């Protein structure tokens, strides 16, 4: 048992928390962070259903702007917006996954 090993080594409650509890809870924390980020990217449906990006452009997100361009027949502009959105998400997710995966304990 990890907690008994800390006690045998003379560690206190702080060492038990910092060196055992936090590293063992990291995979769950990693999953929550990634799923929360993905959930944040899915805000288009709620915003579009409630306000359609209005009044004016006050509640527009990039996905609703892309959708409006597609509806207006600007298919090239909508496609370019999707490529930019993909690159932005990739630029955020890849370093985040590398950073979070570095901190995970591999057995």
Tab-separated table of N, CA and C in Angstrom:
chain	number	residue	atom	x	y	z
A	1	UNK	N	0.847	-1.181	0.000
A	1	UNK	CA	0.000	0.000	0.000
A	1	UNK	C	0.889	1.240	0.000
A	2	UNK	N	0.556	2.196	-0.839
A	2	UNK	CA	1.362	3.399	-0.982
A	2	UNK	C	1.382	4.229	0.299
A	3	UNK	N	0.240	4.344	0.942
A	3	UNK	CA	0.166	5.174	2.149
A	3	UNK	C	1.013	4.582	3.282
A	4	UNK	N	1.039	3.267	3.382
A	4	UNK	CA	1.882	2.638	4.398
A	4	UNK	C	3.356	2.845	4.095
A	5	UNK	N	3.713	2.860	2.804
A	5	UNK	CA	5.110	3.100	2.429
A	5	UNK	C	5.543	4.511	2.834
A	6	UNK	N	4.646	5.476	2.698
A	6	UNK	CA	4.970	6.845	3.110
A	6	UNK	C	5.161	6.903	4.617
A	7	UNK	N	4.308	6.213	5.366
A	7	UNK	CA	4.444	6.199	6.825
A	7	UNK	C	5.750	5.539	7.244
A	8	UNK	N	6.127	4.435	6.585
A	8	UNK	CA	7.372	3.740	6.911
A	8	UNK	C	8.573	4.640	6.627
A	9	UNK	N	8.494	5.417	5.547
A	9	UNK	CA	9.584	6.319	5.195
A	9	UNK	C	9.599	7.577	6.037
A	10	UNK	N	8.626	7.757	6.908
A	10	UNK	CA	8.611	8.900	7.807
A	10	UNK	C	7.913	10.128	7.249
A	11	UNK	N	7.131	9.973	6.196
A	11	UNK	CA	6.424	11.109	5.612
A	11	UNK	C	5.137	11.395	6.367
A	12	UNK	N	4.731	12.650	6.346
A	12	UNK	CA	3.518	13.066	7.019
A	12	UNK	C	2.350	13.147	6.051
A	13	UNK	N	1.318	13.823	6.508
A	13	UNK	CA	0.102	13.953	5.714
A	13	UNK	C	0.365	14.725	4.420
A	14	UNK	N	1.204	15.774	4.506
A	14	UNK	CA	1.498	16.559	3.313
A	14	UNK	C	2.224	15.716	2.256
A	15	UNK	N	3.206	14.918	2.681
A	15	UNK	CA	3.934	14.060	1.746
A	15	UNK	C	3.008	12.997	1.155
A	16	UNK	N	2.141	12.463	1.974
A	16	UNK	CA	1.182	11.452	1.503
A	16	UNK	C	0.290	12.063	0.417
A	17	UNK	N	-0.195	13.274	0.652
A	17	UNK	CA	-1.065	13.929	-0.326
A	17	UNK	C	-0.301	14.283	-1.601
A	18	UNK	N	0.877	14.904	-1.426
A	18	UNK	CA	1.627	15.414	-2.573
A	18	UNK	C	2.248	14.317	-3.426
A	19	UNK	N	2.741	13.259	-2.797
A	19	UNK	CA	3.494	12.250	-3.534
A	19	UNK	C	2.700	10.979	-3.826
A	20	UNK	N	1.520	10.818	-3.241
A	20	UNK	CA	0.736	9.613	-3.496
A	20	UNK	C	-0.647	9.967	-4.057
A	21	UNK	N	-1.407	10.770	-3.321
A	21	UNK	CA	-2.788	11.039	-3.716
A	21	UNK	C	-2.871	11.811	-5.030
A	22	UNK	N	-2.116	12.899	-5.139
A	22	UNK	CA	-2.163	13.692	-6.381
A	22	UNK	C	-1.702	12.903	-7.614
A	23	UNK	N	-0.555	12.221	-7.574
A	23	UNK	CA	-0.164	11.460	-8.775
A	23	UNK	C	-1.144	10.343	-9.135
A	24	UNK	N	-1.758	9.718	-8.142
A	24	UNK	CA	-2.700	8.647	-8.455
A	24	UNK	C	-4.032	9.174	-8.989
A	25	UNK	N	-4.373	10.411	-8.657
A	25	UNK	CA	-5.616	10.982	-9.178
A	25	UNK	C	-5.415	11.698	-10.502
A	26	UNK	N	-4.188	11.776	-11.011
A	26	UNK	CA	-3.917	12.512	-12.235
A	26	UNK	C	-4.638	11.966	-13.462
A	27	UNK	N	-4.741	10.648	-13.688
A	27	UNK	CA	-5.472	10.186	-14.882
A	27	UNK	C	-6.932	10.664	-14.915
A	28	UNK	N	-7.595	10.690	-13.784
A	28	UNK	CA	-8.979	11.181	-13.757
A	28	UNK	C	-9.017	12.680	-14.024
A	29	UNK	N	-8.084	13.425	-13.454
A	29	UNK	CA	-8.016	14.864	-13.681
A	29	UNK	C	-7.716	15.159	-15.147
A	30	UNK	N	-6.836	14.405	-15.742
A	30	UNK	CA	-6.491	14.531	-17.163
A	30	UNK	C	-7.737	14.351	-18.022
A	31	UNK	N	-8.518	13.327	-17.739
A	31	UNK	CA	-9.739	13.070	-18.510
A	31	UNK	C	-10.733	14.211	-18.365
A	32	UNK	N	-10.895	14.736	-17.164
A	32	UNK	CA	-11.829	15.836	-16.926
A	32	UNK	C	-11.394	17.084	-17.698
A	33	UNK	N	-10.116	17.390	-17.716
A	33	UNK	CA	-9.630	18.568	-18.424
A	33	UNK	C	-9.889	18.443	-19.921
A	34	UNK	N	-9.548	17.324	-20.516
A	34	UNK	CA	-9.740	17.131	-21.958
A	34	UNK	C	-11.225	17.141	-22.306
A	35	UNK	N	-12.066	16.453	-21.534
A	35	UNK	CA	-13.500	16.428	-21.827
A	35	UNK	C	-14.149	17.786	-21.622
A	36	UNK	N	-13.678	18.561	-20.660
A	36	UNK	CA	-14.203	19.919	-20.464
A	36	UNK	C	-13.835	20.810	-21.641
A	37	UNK	N	-12.632	20.667	-22.158
A	37	UNK	CA	-12.230	21.446	-23.323
A	37	UNK	C	-13.077	21.087	-24.532
A	38	UNK	N	-13.303	19.808	-24.739
A	38	UNK	CA	-14.140	19.377	-25.858
A	38	UNK	C	-15.570	19.885	-25.672
A	39	UNK	N	-16.075	19.847	-24.456
A	39	UNK	CA	-17.415	20.369	-24.183
A	39	UNK	C	-17.506	21.861	-24.455
A	40	UNK	N	-16.437	22.591	-24.169
A	40	UNK	CA	-16.419	24.017	-24.462
A	40	UNK	C	-16.458	24.302	-25.947
A	41	UNK	N	-15.923	23.409	-26.742
A	41	UNK	CA	-15.967	23.588	-28.185
A	41	UNK	C	-17.350	23.295	-28.763
A	42	UNK	N	-18.185	22.650	-28.004
A	42	UNK	CA	-19.519	22.286	-28.477
A	42	UNK	C	-20.569	23.336	-28.126
A	43	UNK	N	-20.177	24.544	-27.858
A	43	UNK	CA	-21.123	25.575	-27.461
A	43	UNK	C	-21.966	26.083	-28.617
A	44	UNK	N	-21.648	25.730	-29.831
A	44	UNK	CA	-22.391	26.222	-30.992
A	44	UNK	C	-23.869	25.898	-30.904
A	45	UNK	N	-24.212	24.673	-30.598
A	45	UNK	CA	-25.619	24.263	-30.632
A	45	UNK	C	-26.474	25.046	-29.639
A	46	UNK	N	-25.991	25.260	-28.454
A	46	UNK	CA	-26.758	26.003	-27.456
A	46	UNK	C	-26.916	27.467	-27.863
A	47	UNK	N	-25.842	28.087	-28.305
A	47	UNK	CA	-25.905	29.493	-28.715
A	47	UNK	C	-26.800	29.657	-29.937
A	48	UNK	N	-26.676	28.779	-30.902
A	48	UNK	CA	-27.473	28.893	-32.116
A	48	UNK	C	-28.957	28.677	-31.828
A	49	UNK	N	-29.276	27.744	-30.968
A	49	UNK	CA	-30.667	27.477	-30.630
A	49	UNK	C	-31.298	28.645	-29.887
A	50	UNK	N	-30.552	29.270	-28.993
A	50	UNK	CA	-31.132	30.331	-28.168
A	50	UNK	C	-31.152	31.694	-28.851
A	51	UNK	N	-30.076	32.072	-29.542
A	51	UNK	CA	-29.984	33.455	-30.027
A	51	UNK	C	-29.657	33.591	-31.506
A	52	UNK	N	-29.270	32.517	-32.160
A	52	UNK	CA	-28.813	32.569	-33.554
A	52	UNK	C	-27.660	33.577	-33.732
A	53	UNK	N	-26.883	33.753	-32.686
A	53	UNK	CA	-25.730	34.635	-32.752
A	53	UNK	C	-26.047	36.095	-32.470
A	54	UNK	N	-27.246	36.392	-32.146
A	54	UNK	CA	-27.644	37.792	-31.982
A	54	UNK	C	-27.844	38.142	-30.532
A	55	UNK	N	-28.319	39.300	-30.243
A	55	UNK	CA	-28.668	40.384	-31.173
A	55	UNK	C	-27.417	40.969	-31.807
A	56	UNK	N	-27.536	41.240	-33.069
A	56	UNK	CA	-26.359	41.664	-33.825
A	56	UNK	C	-25.389	40.510	-33.940
A	57	UNK	N	-24.185	40.719	-33.446
A	57	UNK	CA	-23.167	39.650	-33.445
A	57	UNK	C	-22.640	39.428	-32.038
A	58	UNK	N	-23.410	39.792	-31.015
A	58	UNK	CA	-22.898	39.786	-29.653
A	58	UNK	C	-22.625	38.396	-29.105
A	59	UNK	N	-23.384	37.396	-29.514
A	59	UNK	CA	-23.145	36.062	-28.965
A	59	UNK	C	-22.616	35.092	-30.016
A	60	UNK	N	-22.034	35.625	-31.085
A	60	UNK	CA	-21.435	34.763	-32.101
A	60	UNK	C	-20.174	34.096	-31.570
A	61	UNK	N	-20.020	32.843	-31.921
A	61	UNK	CA	-18.765	32.116	-31.726
A	61	UNK	C	-18.273	31.749	-33.114
A	62	UNK	N	-17.065	31.278	-33.217
A	62	UNK	CA	-16.498	31.035	-34.546
A	62	UNK	C	-17.318	30.008	-35.328
A	63	UNK	N	-17.870	29.021	-34.645
A	63	UNK	CA	-18.667	28.016	-35.338
A	63	UNK	C	-19.957	28.621	-35.904
A	64	UNK	N	-20.576	29.554	-35.187
A	64	UNK	CA	-21.801	30.165	-35.717
A	64	UNK	C	-21.482	31.099	-36.886
A	65	UNK	N	-20.337	31.753	-36.861
A	65	UNK	CA	-19.928	32.592	-37.993
A	65	UNK	C	-19.712	31.724	-39.229
A	66	UNK	N	-19.068	30.589	-39.054
A	66	UNK	CA	-18.844	29.658	-40.163
A	66	UNK	C	-20.182	29.165	-40.703
A	67	UNK	N	-21.091	28.838	-39.818
A	67	UNK	CA	-22.401	28.344	-40.237
A	67	UNK	C	-23.172	29.416	-41.005
A	68	UNK	N	-23.117	30.660	-40.546
A	68	UNK	CA	-23.799	31.756	-41.251
A	68	UNK	C	-23.211	31.951	-42.650
A	69	UNK	N	-21.894	31.847	-42.778
A	69	UNK	CA	-21.271	31.982	-44.087
A	69	UNK	C	-21.700	30.850	-45.021
A	70	UNK	N	-21.817	29.662	-44.480
A	70	UNK	CA	-22.259	28.529	-45.278
A	70	UNK	C	-23.704	28.717	-45.724
A	71	UNK	N	-24.565	29.191	-44.828
A	71	UNK	CA	-25.966	29.440	-45.181
A	71	UNK	C	-26.089	30.514	-46.253
A	72	UNK	N	-25.212	31.508	-46.218
A	72	UNK	CA	-25.267	32.594	-47.181
A	72	UNK	C	-24.703	32.191	-48.548
A	73	UNK	N	-24.155	30.998	-48.647
A	73	UNK	CA	-23.628	30.519	-49.920
A	73	UNK	C	-22.152	30.783	-50.124
A	74	UNK	N	-21.464	31.288	-49.128
A	74	UNK	CA	-20.021	31.512	-49.221
A	74	UNK	C	-19.294	30.241	-48.774
A	75	UNK	N	-19.341	29.227	-49.639
A	75	UNK	CA	-18.811	27.912	-49.266
A	75	UNK	C	-17.294	27.931	-49.081
A	76	UNK	N	-16.601	28.674	-49.903
A	76	UNK	CA	-15.151	28.770	-49.771
A	76	UNK	C	-14.744	29.438	-48.468
A	77	UNK	N	-15.457	30.512	-48.105
A	77	UNK	CA	-15.162	31.205	-46.858
A	77	UNK	C	-15.478	30.310	-45.647
A	78	UNK	N	-16.585	29.569	-45.745
A	78	UNK	CA	-16.941	28.657	-44.658
A	78	UNK	C	-15.905	27.541	-44.519
A	79	UNK	N	-15.429	27.033	-45.634
A	79	UNK	CA	-14.405	25.992	-45.598
A	79	UNK	C	-13.098	26.532	-45.025
A	80	UNK	N	-12.724	27.732	-45.427
A	80	UNK	CA	-11.514	28.350	-44.884
A	80	UNK	C	-11.655	28.573	-43.378
A	81	UNK	N	-12.833	28.985	-42.931
A	81	UNK	CA	-13.081	29.149	-41.495
A	81	UNK	C	-12.951	27.835	-40.753
A	82	UNK	N	-13.445	26.753	-41.359
A	82	UNK	CA	-13.316	25.436	-40.724
A	82	UNK	C	-11.862	25.001	-40.639
A	83	UNK	N	-11.086	25.287	-41.651
A	83	UNK	CA	-9.657	24.939	-41.619
A	83	UNK	C	-8.958	25.730	-40.514
A	84	UNK	N	-9.276	27.016	-40.408
A	84	UNK	CA	-8.675	27.839	-39.352
A	84	UNK	C	-9.099	27.341	-37.975
A	85	UNK	N	-10.380	26.982	-37.826
A	85	UNK	CA	-10.861	26.435	-36.555
A	85	UNK	C	-10.140	25.138	-36.222
A	86	UNK	N	-9.964	24.268	-37.209
A	86	UNK	CA	-9.255	23.011	-36.995
A	86	UNK	C	-7.808	23.258	-36.557
A	87	UNK	N	-7.142	24.184	-37.232
A	87	UNK	CA	-5.754	24.485	-36.872
A	87	UNK	C	-5.653	25.099	-35.474
A	88	UNK	N	-6.609	25.948	-35.120
A	88	UNK	CA	-6.598	26.562	-33.787
A	88	UNK	C	-6.822	25.511	-32.703
A	89	UNK	N	-7.784	24.626	-32.938
A	89	UNK	CA	-8.054	23.578	-31.952
A	89	UNK	C	-6.856	22.643	-31.837
A	90	UNK	N	-6.260	22.286	-32.955
A	90	UNK	CA	-5.083	21.418	-32.935
A	90	UNK	C	-3.918	22.096	-32.216
A	91	UNK	N	-3.742	23.395	-32.450
A	91	UNK	CA	-2.657	24.130	-31.798
A	91	UNK	C	-2.851	24.202	-30.289
A	92	UNK	N	-4.073	24.096	-29.832
A	92	UNK	CA	-4.340	24.112	-28.391
A	92	UNK	C	-4.296	22.708	-27.801
A	93	UNK	N	-4.904	21.742	-28.495
A	93	UNK	CA	-5.048	20.395	-27.931
A	93	UNK	C	-3.726	19.631	-27.895
A	94	UNK	N	-2.938	19.702	-28.947
A	94	UNK	CA	-1.696	18.907	-29.000
A	94	UNK	C	-0.741	19.282	-27.862
A	95	UNK	N	-0.434	20.567	-27.647
A	95	UNK	CA	0.432	20.881	-26.501
A	95	UNK	C	-0.216	20.533	-25.161
A	96	UNK	N	-1.547	20.698	-25.075
A	96	UNK	CA	-2.236	20.354	-23.830
A	96	UNK	C	-2.127	18.868	-23.536
A	97	UNK	N	-2.320	18.044	-24.537
A	97	UNK	CA	-2.207	16.590	-24.341
A	97	UNK	C	-0.774	16.213	-23.982
A	98	UNK	N	0.200	16.819	-24.632
A	98	UNK	CA	1.611	16.524	-24.299
A	98	UNK	C	1.945	16.950	-22.881
A	99	UNK	N	1.466	18.135	-22.497
A	99	UNK	CA	1.726	18.624	-21.143
A	99	UNK	C	1.068	17.729	-20.102
A	100	UNK	N	-0.182	17.373	-20.332
A	100	UNK	CA	-0.889	16.556	-19.353
A	100	UNK	C	-0.394	15.125	-19.335
A	101	UNK	N	0.006	14.591	-20.500
A	101	UNK	CA	0.492	13.227	-20.553
A	101	UNK	C	1.860	13.102	-19.877
A	102	UNK	N	2.644	14.161	-19.900
A	102	UNK	CA	3.953	14.148	-19.248
A	102	UNK	C	3.807	13.968	-17.735
A	103	UNK	N	2.731	14.509	-17.181
A	103	UNK	CA	2.542	14.460	-15.743
A	103	UNK	C	1.879	13.169	-15.271
A	104	UNK	N	1.387	12.355	-16.204
A	104	UNK	CA	0.695	11.121	-15.828
A	104	UNK	C	1.704	10.035	-15.473
A	105	UNK	N	1.321	9.195	-14.536
A	105	UNK	CA	2.173	8.092	-14.105
A	105	UNK	C	1.936	6.907	-15.017
A	106	UNK	N	2.996	6.405	-15.634
A	106	UNK	CA	2.885	5.230	-16.496
A	106	UNK	C	3.472	4.045	-15.743
A	107	UNK	N	2.696	2.997	-15.679
A	107	UNK	CA	3.204	1.823	-14.941
A	107	UNK	C	3.598	0.723	-15.879
